[in-house]
C-alpha positions as a LaTeX table, in Angstrom:
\begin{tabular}{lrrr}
\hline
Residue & $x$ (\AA) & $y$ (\AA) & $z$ (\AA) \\
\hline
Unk1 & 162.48 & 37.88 & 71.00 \\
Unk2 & 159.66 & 35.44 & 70.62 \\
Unk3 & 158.52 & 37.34 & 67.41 \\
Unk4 & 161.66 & 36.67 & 66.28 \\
Unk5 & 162.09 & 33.23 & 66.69 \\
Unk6 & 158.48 & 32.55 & 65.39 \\
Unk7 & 159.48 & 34.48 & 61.92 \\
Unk8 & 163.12 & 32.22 & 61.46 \\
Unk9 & 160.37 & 29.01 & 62.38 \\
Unk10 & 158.49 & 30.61 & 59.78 \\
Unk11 & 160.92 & 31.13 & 57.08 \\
Unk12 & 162.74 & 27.65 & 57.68 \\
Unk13 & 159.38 & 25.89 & 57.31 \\
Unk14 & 158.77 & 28.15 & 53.70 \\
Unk15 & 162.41 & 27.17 & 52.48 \\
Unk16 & 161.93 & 23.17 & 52.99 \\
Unk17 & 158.36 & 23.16 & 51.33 \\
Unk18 & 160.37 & 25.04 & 48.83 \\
Unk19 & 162.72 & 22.37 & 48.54 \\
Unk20 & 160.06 & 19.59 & 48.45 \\
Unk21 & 158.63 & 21.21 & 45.19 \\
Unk22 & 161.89 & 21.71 & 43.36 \\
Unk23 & 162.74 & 18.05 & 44.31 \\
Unk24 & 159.37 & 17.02 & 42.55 \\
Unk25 & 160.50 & 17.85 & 39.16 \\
Unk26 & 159.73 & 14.77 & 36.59 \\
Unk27 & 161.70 & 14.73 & 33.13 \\
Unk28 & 160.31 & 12.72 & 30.14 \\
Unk29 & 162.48 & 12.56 & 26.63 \\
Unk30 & 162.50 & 10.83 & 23.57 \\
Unk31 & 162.63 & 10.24 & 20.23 \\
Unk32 & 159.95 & 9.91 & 17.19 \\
Unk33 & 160.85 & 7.31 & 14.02 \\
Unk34 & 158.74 & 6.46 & 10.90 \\
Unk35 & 158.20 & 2.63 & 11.91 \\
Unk36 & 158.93 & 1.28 & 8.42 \\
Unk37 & 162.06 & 3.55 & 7.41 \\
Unk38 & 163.28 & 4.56 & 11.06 \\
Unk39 & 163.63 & 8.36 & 9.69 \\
Unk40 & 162.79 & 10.70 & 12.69 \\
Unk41 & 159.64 & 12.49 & 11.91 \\
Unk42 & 160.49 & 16.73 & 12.87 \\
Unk43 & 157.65 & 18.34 & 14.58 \\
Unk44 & 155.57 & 16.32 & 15.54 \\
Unk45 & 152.93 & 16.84 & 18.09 \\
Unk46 & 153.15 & 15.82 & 21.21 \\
Unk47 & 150.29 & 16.20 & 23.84 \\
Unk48 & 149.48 & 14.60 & 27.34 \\
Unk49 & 146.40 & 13.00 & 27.00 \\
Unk50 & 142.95 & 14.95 & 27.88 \\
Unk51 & 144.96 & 17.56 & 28.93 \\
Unk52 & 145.51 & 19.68 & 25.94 \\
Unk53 & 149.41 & 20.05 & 27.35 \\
Unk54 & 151.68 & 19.55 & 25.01 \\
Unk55 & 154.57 & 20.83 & 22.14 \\
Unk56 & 156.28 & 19.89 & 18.74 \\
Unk57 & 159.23 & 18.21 & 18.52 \\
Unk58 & 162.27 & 19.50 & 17.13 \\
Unk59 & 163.75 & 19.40 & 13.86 \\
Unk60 & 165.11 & 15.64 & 14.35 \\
Unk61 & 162.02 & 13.86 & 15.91 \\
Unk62 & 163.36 & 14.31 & 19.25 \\
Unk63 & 161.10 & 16.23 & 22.32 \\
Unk64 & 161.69 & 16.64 & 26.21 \\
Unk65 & 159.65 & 17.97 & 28.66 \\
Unk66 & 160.53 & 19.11 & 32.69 \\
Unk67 & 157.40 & 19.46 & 34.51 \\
Unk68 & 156.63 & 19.79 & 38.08 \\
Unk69 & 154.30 & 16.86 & 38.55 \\
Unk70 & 152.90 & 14.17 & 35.63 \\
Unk71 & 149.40 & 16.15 & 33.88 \\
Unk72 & 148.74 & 12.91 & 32.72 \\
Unk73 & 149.88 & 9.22 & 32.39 \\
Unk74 & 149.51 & 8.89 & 28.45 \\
Unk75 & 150.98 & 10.70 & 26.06 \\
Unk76 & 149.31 & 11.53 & 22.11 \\
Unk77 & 151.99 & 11.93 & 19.42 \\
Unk78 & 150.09 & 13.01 & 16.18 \\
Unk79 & 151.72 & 13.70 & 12.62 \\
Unk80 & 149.73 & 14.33 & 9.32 \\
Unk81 & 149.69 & 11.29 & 7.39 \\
Unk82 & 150.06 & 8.58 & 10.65 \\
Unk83 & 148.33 & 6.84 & 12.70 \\
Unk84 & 147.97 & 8.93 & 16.07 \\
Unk85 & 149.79 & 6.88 & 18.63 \\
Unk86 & 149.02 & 6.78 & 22.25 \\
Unk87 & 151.79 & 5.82 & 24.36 \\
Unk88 & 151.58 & 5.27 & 28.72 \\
Unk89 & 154.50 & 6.27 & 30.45 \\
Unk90 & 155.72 & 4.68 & 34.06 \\
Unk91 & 154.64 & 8.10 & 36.24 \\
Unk92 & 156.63 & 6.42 & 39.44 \\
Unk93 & 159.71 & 7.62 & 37.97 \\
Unk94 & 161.63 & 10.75 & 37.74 \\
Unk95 & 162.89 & 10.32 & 34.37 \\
Unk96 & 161.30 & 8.83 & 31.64 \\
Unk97 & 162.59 & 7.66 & 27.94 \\
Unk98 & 160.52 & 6.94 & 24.84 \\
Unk99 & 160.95 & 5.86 & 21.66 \\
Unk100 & 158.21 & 6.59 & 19.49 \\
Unk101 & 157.81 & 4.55 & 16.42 \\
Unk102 & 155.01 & 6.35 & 14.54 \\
Unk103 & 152.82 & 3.99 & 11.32 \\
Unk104 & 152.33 & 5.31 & 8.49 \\
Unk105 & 148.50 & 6.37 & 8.04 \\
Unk106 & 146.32 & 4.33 & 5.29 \\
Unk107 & 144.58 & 6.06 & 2.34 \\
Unk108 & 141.33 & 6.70 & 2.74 \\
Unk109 & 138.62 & 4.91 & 0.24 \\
Unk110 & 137.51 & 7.78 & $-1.89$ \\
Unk111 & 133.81 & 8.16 & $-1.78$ \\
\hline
\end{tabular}
């Protein structure tokens, strides 16, 4: 009986930290633009910060990632021929929303 009772107290405890986890799920979304002509820019990089986490956006600038806890509080969008912007995201909240306005790289002086 008291083997019993010890393996429900055991499983109960297993399902609730369980539960705490799942509940711990963050969401962060958004959208990329060209700053000057407001076209989304598709696939994209985007990266948390010294973490080396990270993905492409999709075919219309947008990207979303569901993660279990925040890797990082900064996020790196990069793009060949802009500016690599670094943007820091509010990791108190659940859900976060960006819009990314990406500028447009300068030429380089040719040596």
């Amino acid at each position: 009986m008291k083997k019993g009772a010890a393996a429900f107290i055991l499983l109960a405890l297993l399902l609730s930290a369980t539960a705490a986890l799942h509940g711990q799920e963050v969401t962060v979304r958004g959208e990329i633009r060209d700053r000057h002509s407001e076209e989304p820019i598709p696939f994209a990089t985007i990266r948390f910060h010294r973490t080396g986490f990270g993905k492409l956006g999709d075919s219309a600038g947008g990207f979303s990632f569901r993660l279990k806890g925040w890797p990082s509080d900064t996020l790196l969008f990069t793009y060949a021929g802009f500016e690599d912007t670094y943007v820091r995201i509010a990791t108190t909240l659940k859900d976060v929303r960006v819009r990314v306005d990406m500028e447009r790289a300068r030429p380089a002086a040719e040596v």
